[in-house]
Amino acid sequence: MEYLSLSLSLTLACLGNAALTAIAQNATAEALVVSVKFCISARTCDNLRHACHWSVRDPYAKTFTNPLTNWTANLLHHNTALDDASNRLVALPNVDTLYSLAVLHLSAGEVVTTMPAWEGRFYVWPFYDLYANNVCNIGTITNSTAGKYLIKCHPSDPGCVSEPERGDYAGLIYLPMVYGLTLLRIEVGNTSDTTHVVCWIQPEFSLSPIPSHGNCGAPALTKALLADNLTVSNALLYTMQLLARFAEYNPPEVSADVPHIAATLKAAGISTSAKKYTQPAHVNLTQAYSDAQAVATAVKTIPADFVSLGGGWGTPAPALSGDLHSHYDMRAFIAIQGYLQLQASRAVSPSFASPSGTLYTN
Ligand SMILES: *[C@@H]1O[C@H](CO)[C@@H](O)[C@H](O)[C@H]1NC(C)=O
Ligand SMILES: *[C@@H]1O[C@H](CO)[C@@H](O)[C@H](O)[C@H]1NC(C)=O
Ligand SMILES: *[C@@H]1O[C@H](CO)[C@@H](O)[C@H](O)[C@H]1NC(C)=O
Ligand SMILES: *[C@@H]1O[C@H](CO)[C@@H](O)[C@H](O)[C@H]1NC(C)=O
Ligand SMILES: *[C@@H]1O[C@H](CO)[C@@H](O)[C@H](O)[C@H]1NC(C)=O
């Protein structure tokens, strides 16, 4: 199932108040399913832990160490220490990987990434939209050419483009929306190797904006945009308000979904043009949250969504990993289990289903 059932084709004028409330209630639950990853992205950008406490098993709540408390968009922040169980940049980190994180903002222009020649070690440089769809990866697994890549806001066909029209780039990276995230992962061997990577390799990876070519006009992405005048003390109100503020510039990855999502947001009380959320009369946000959680957690009961790895372990089907396209329910499920998942060709995300049905993800 890709959408909650929602029948907006009914003539609204003919409906009684109860039916109108039911439509707004369903639309609110669906809006929460659509936006949970967005909300977690906002938290990643601003440590808004209380504002986006959405997760059923919040892997970030206690251990999340955010290097971006004082971030600048389009600047790569290198984590110079390895993560472990008590100190995590990502929810469930690899302990042999140095991570670097950046918030991407493309409305003031394109951004150029520079990737050094690889020296036999593994690294992957993934690019995500703000809904955490992993739309493109460069690095060793893809045998990507070292050099410069141009990141553009390009809603119609997001992904990696290996034959750029401008010869000074090794490739293009099309993001479906104006904002995004990136989380570079570099493998290290031992303590002295970590020092080597921090001193000599991390600095070779960089981002640099080229002003003026922006084609997806939007306000600069700042901490103020993520928090000012929003109800950060109430996770559900905050999520809806955030969606209202950002939806116009950050459309769904799949352009065919735009009309449906727009109708859903409207029915849920979101005005994308006024960038305002007005809770419809009688809509119960707590109930919508619980319905949205049920949709996300139901994903694990659908056998077709997972590939068995044996012994009770499974991993999301390749089409449901990393880049989720129209699979909003799976996207919400992954959001509340982990975050910034890679495409299946880049990483395995095994889960273990215990006899009680609890799913543990890695
Ligand atoms: C945040 O970054 C700015 C610009 O780099 C710097 O001037 C300021 O001191 C930093 N603030 C904190 C709290 O680190
Ligand atoms: C990368 O290069 C290696 C060695 O030439 C090759 O085995 C592998 O298939 C290539 N991978 C891709 C994704 O092209
Ligand atoms: C640490 O890793 C580096 C790079 O892989 C290697 O050259 C070096 O021999 C290793 N040192 C130890 C003590 O294992
Ligand atoms: C918050 O509201 C104030 C007063 O209306 C306004 O000046 C400011 O631009 C708003 N901030 C954001 C990020 O919308
Ligand atoms: C809203 O829904 C929750 C969860 O179903 C319920 O406990 C609560 O009583 C409802 N609130 C109102 C005002 O109906």
PDB file of N, CA and C in Angstrom, residues 261-303:
ATOM      1  N   ILE A 261      -0.466  14.418  -3.235  1.00  0.00           N
ATOM      2  CA  ILE A 261       0.096  14.947  -1.985  1.00  0.00           C
ATOM      3  C   ILE A 261      -0.453  16.353  -1.722  1.00  0.00           C
ATOM      4  N   ALA A 262      -0.563  17.154  -2.778  1.00  0.00           N
ATOM      5  CA  ALA A 262      -1.089  18.516  -2.597  1.00  0.00           C
ATOM      6  C   ALA A 262      -2.512  18.461  -2.047  1.00  0.00           C
ATOM      7  N   ALA A 263      -3.359  17.548  -2.591  1.00  0.00           N
ATOM      8  CA  ALA A 263      -4.744  17.423  -2.116  1.00  0.00           C
ATOM      9  C   ALA A 263      -4.774  16.949  -0.665  1.00  0.00           C
ATOM     10  N   THR A 264      -3.864  16.042  -0.340  1.00  0.00           N
ATOM     11  CA  THR A 264      -3.812  15.525   1.028  1.00  0.00           C
ATOM     12  C   THR A 264      -3.444  16.632   2.010  1.00  0.00           C
ATOM     13  N   LEU A 265      -2.410  17.393   1.656  1.00  0.00           N
ATOM     14  CA  LEU A 265      -1.974  18.453   2.573  1.00  0.00           C
ATOM     15  C   LEU A 265      -3.084  19.480   2.758  1.00  0.00           C
ATOM     16  N   LYS A 266      -3.768  19.794   1.674  1.00  0.00           N
ATOM     17  CA  LYS A 266      -4.856  20.779   1.765  1.00  0.00           C
ATOM     18  C   LYS A 266      -5.957  20.244   2.693  1.00  0.00           C
ATOM     19  N   ALA A 267      -6.334  18.994   2.483  1.00  0.00           N
ATOM     20  CA  ALA A 267      -7.390  18.411   3.319  1.00  0.00           C
ATOM     21  C   ALA A 267      -6.963  18.327   4.779  1.00  0.00           C
ATOM     22  N   ALA A 268      -5.654  18.269   4.995  1.00  0.00           N
ATOM     23  CA  ALA A 268      -5.155  18.174   6.369  1.00  0.00           C
ATOM     24  C   ALA A 268      -5.040  19.540   7.042  1.00  0.00           C
ATOM     25  N   GLY A 269      -5.322  20.617   6.282  1.00  0.00           N
ATOM     26  CA  GLY A 269      -5.302  21.945   6.890  1.00  0.00           C
ATOM     27  C   GLY A 269      -4.039  22.744   6.581  1.00  0.00           C
ATOM     28  N   ILE A 270      -3.263  22.262   5.597  1.00  0.00           N
ATOM     29  CA  ILE A 270      -2.016  22.949   5.258  1.00  0.00           C
ATOM     30  C   ILE A 270      -2.225  23.829   4.034  1.00  0.00           C
ATOM     31  N   SER A 271      -1.866  25.102   4.178  1.00  0.00           N
ATOM     32  CA  SER A 271      -1.834  25.979   3.012  1.00  0.00           C
ATOM     33  C   SER A 271      -0.373  26.125   2.609  1.00  0.00           C
ATOM     34  N   THR A 272      -0.003  25.548   1.455  1.00  0.00           N
ATOM     35  CA  THR A 272       1.405  25.617   1.053  1.00  0.00           C
ATOM     36  C   THR A 272       1.761  27.023   0.589  1.00  0.00           C
ATOM     37  N   SER A 273       0.775  27.752   0.011  1.00  0.00           N
ATOM     38  CA  SER A 273       1.115  29.110  -0.442  1.00  0.00           C
ATOM     39  C   SER A 273       1.273  30.059   0.747  1.00  0.00           C
ATOM     40  N   ALA A 274       0.376  29.951   1.730  1.00  0.00           N
ATOM     41  CA  ALA A 274       0.511  30.816   2.914  1.00  0.00           C
ATOM     42  C   ALA A 274       1.525  30.243   3.908  1.00  0.00           C
ATOM     43  N   LYS A 275       1.968  29.018   3.661  1.00  0.00           N
ATOM     44  CA  LYS A 275       2.939  28.332   4.523  1.00  0.00           C
ATOM     45  C   LYS A 275       2.428  28.242   5.964  1.00  0.00           C
ATOM     46  N   LYS A 276       1.157  27.864   6.051  1.00  0.00           N
ATOM     47  CA  LYS A 276       0.504  27.880   7.364  1.00  0.00           C
ATOM     48  C   LYS A 276      -0.306  26.607   7.578  1.00  0.00           C
ATOM     49  N   TYR A 277      -0.240  26.092   8.786  1.00  0.00           N
ATOM     50  CA  TYR A 277      -1.077  24.950   9.161  1.00  0.00           C
ATOM     51  C   TYR A 277      -2.169  25.420  10.097  1.00  0.00           C
ATOM     52  N   THR A 278      -3.419  25.091   9.755  1.00  0.00           N
ATOM     53  CA  THR A 278      -4.546  25.389  10.634  1.00  0.00           C
ATOM     54  C   THR A 278      -5.216  24.058  10.928  1.00  0.00           C
ATOM     55  N   GLN A 279      -5.164  23.651  12.170  1.00  0.00           N
ATOM     56  CA  GLN A 279      -5.734  22.344  12.527  1.00  0.00           C
ATOM     57  C   GLN A 279      -7.242  22.369  12.272  1.00  0.00           C
ATOM     58  N   PRO A 280      -7.752  21.484  11.394  1.00  0.00           N
ATOM     59  CA  PRO A 280      -9.199  21.497  11.125  1.00  0.00           C
ATOM     60  C   PRO A 280      -9.996  21.161  12.392  1.00  0.00           C
ATOM     61  N   ALA A 281     -11.218  21.707  12.467  1.00  0.00           N
ATOM     62  CA  ALA A 281     -12.069  21.461  13.636  1.00  0.00           C
ATOM     63  C   ALA A 281     -12.243  19.957  13.843  1.00  0.00           C
ATOM     64  N   HIS A 282     -12.176  19.521  15.057  1.00  0.00           N
ATOM     65  CA  HIS A 282     -12.414  18.129  15.466  1.00  0.00           C
ATOM     66  C   HIS A 282     -11.332  17.145  15.033  1.00  0.00           C
ATOM     67  N   VAL A 283     -10.274  17.630  14.375  1.00  0.00           N
ATOM     68  CA  VAL A 283      -9.193  16.693  14.048  1.00  0.00           C
ATOM     69  C   VAL A 283      -8.375  16.457  15.314  1.00  0.00           C
ATOM     70  N   ASN A 284      -8.145  15.176  15.599  1.00  0.00           N
ATOM     71  CA  ASN A 284      -7.411  14.775  16.792  1.00  0.00           C
ATOM     72  C   ASN A 284      -5.992  14.367  16.351  1.00  0.00           C
ATOM     73  N   LEU A 285      -5.019  15.223  16.647  1.00  0.00           N
ATOM     74  CA  LEU A 285      -3.642  14.969  16.190  1.00  0.00           C
ATOM     75  C   LEU A 285      -3.048  13.715  16.830  1.00  0.00           C
ATOM     76  N   THR A 286      -3.404  13.472  18.073  1.00  0.00           N
ATOM     77  CA  THR A 286      -2.880  12.281  18.756  1.00  0.00           C
ATOM     78  C   THR A 286      -3.355  11.016  18.054  1.00  0.00           C
ATOM     79  N   GLN A 287      -4.637  11.035  17.669  1.00  0.00           N
ATOM     80  CA  GLN A 287      -5.187   9.882  16.953  1.00  0.00           C
ATOM     81  C   GLN A 287      -4.521   9.736  15.580  1.00  0.00           C
ATOM     82  N   ALA A 288      -4.297  10.859  14.893  1.00  0.00           N
ATOM     83  CA  ALA A 288      -3.651  10.819  13.564  1.00  0.00           C
ATOM     84  C   ALA A 288      -2.237  10.253  13.702  1.00  0.00           C
ATOM     85  N   TYR A 289      -1.561  10.653  14.762  1.00  0.00           N
ATOM     86  CA  TYR A 289      -0.194  10.157  15.013  1.00  0.00           C
ATOM     87  C   TYR A 289      -0.227   8.650  15.212  1.00  0.00           C
ATOM     88  N   SER A 290      -1.185   8.188  15.997  1.00  0.00           N
ATOM     89  CA  SER A 290      -1.261   6.758  16.262  1.00  0.00           C
ATOM     90  C   SER A 290      -1.638   5.989  14.983  1.00  0.00           C
ATOM     91  N   ASP A 291      -2.508   6.560  14.135  1.00  0.00           N
ATOM     92  CA  ASP A 291      -2.833   5.918  12.848  1.00  0.00           C
ATOM     93  C   ASP A 291      -1.608   5.892  11.927  1.00  0.00           C
ATOM     94  N   ALA A 292      -0.848   6.984  11.935  1.00  0.00           N
ATOM     95  CA  ALA A 292       0.346   7.053  11.081  1.00  0.00           C
ATOM     96  C   ALA A 292       1.384   6.029  11.539  1.00  0.00           C
ATOM     97  N   GLN A 293       1.554   5.915  12.857  1.00  0.00           N
ATOM     98  CA  GLN A 293       2.486   4.910  13.391  1.00  0.00           C
ATOM     99  C   GLN A 293       2.056   3.505  12.976  1.00  0.00           C
ATOM    100  N   ALA A 294       0.738   3.273  13.002  1.00  0.00           N
ATOM    101  CA  ALA A 294       0.232   1.945  12.642  1.00  0.00           C
ATOM    102  C   ALA A 294       0.532   1.638  11.179  1.00  0.00           C
ATOM    103  N   VAL A 295       0.389   2.631  10.318  1.00  0.00           N
ATOM    104  CA  VAL A 295       0.701   2.432   8.897  1.00  0.00           C
ATOM    105  C   VAL A 295       2.189   2.096   8.739  1.00  0.00           C
ATOM    106  N   ALA A 296       3.040   2.845   9.446  1.00  0.00           N
ATOM    107  CA  ALA A 296       4.484   2.613   9.310  1.00  0.00           C
ATOM    108  C   ALA A 296       4.874   1.243   9.853  1.00  0.00           C
ATOM    109  N   THR A 297       4.336   0.872  10.993  1.00  0.00           N
ATOM    110  CA  THR A 297       4.781  -0.393  11.592  1.00  0.00           C
ATOM    111  C   THR A 297       4.138  -1.601  10.889  1.00  0.00           C
ATOM    112  N   ALA A 298       3.020  -1.388  10.189  1.00  0.00           N
ATOM    113  CA  ALA A 298       2.403  -2.496   9.454  1.00  0.00           C
ATOM    114  C   ALA A 298       3.303  -2.981   8.329  1.00  0.00           C
ATOM    115  N   VAL A 299       4.222  -2.136   7.906  1.00  0.00           N
ATOM    116  CA  VAL A 299       5.130  -2.499   6.809  1.00  0.00           C
ATOM    117  C   VAL A 299       5.850  -3.809   7.111  1.00  0.00           C
ATOM    118  N   LYS A 300       6.209  -4.005   8.368  1.00  0.00           N
ATOM    119  CA  LYS A 300       7.019  -5.181   8.689  1.00  0.00           C
ATOM    120  C   LYS A 300       6.212  -6.482   8.615  1.00  0.00           C
ATOM    121  N   THR A 301       4.895  -6.363   8.493  1.00  0.00           N
ATOM    122  CA  THR A 301       4.081  -7.573   8.389  1.00  0.00           C
ATOM    123  C   THR A 301       3.819  -7.952   6.928  1.00  0.00           C
ATOM    124  N   ILE A 302       4.369  -7.182   6.001  1.00  0.00           N
ATOM    125  CA  ILE A 302       4.128  -7.461   4.581  1.00  0.00           C
ATOM    126  C   ILE A 302       5.346  -8.225   4.037  1.00  0.00           C
ATOM    127  N   PRO A 303       5.210  -9.554   3.821  1.00  0.00           N
ATOM    128  CA  PRO A 303       6.385 -10.343   3.426  1.00  0.00           C
ATOM    129  C   PRO A 303       7.071  -9.804   2.175  1.00  0.00           C
TER     130      PRO A 303
END
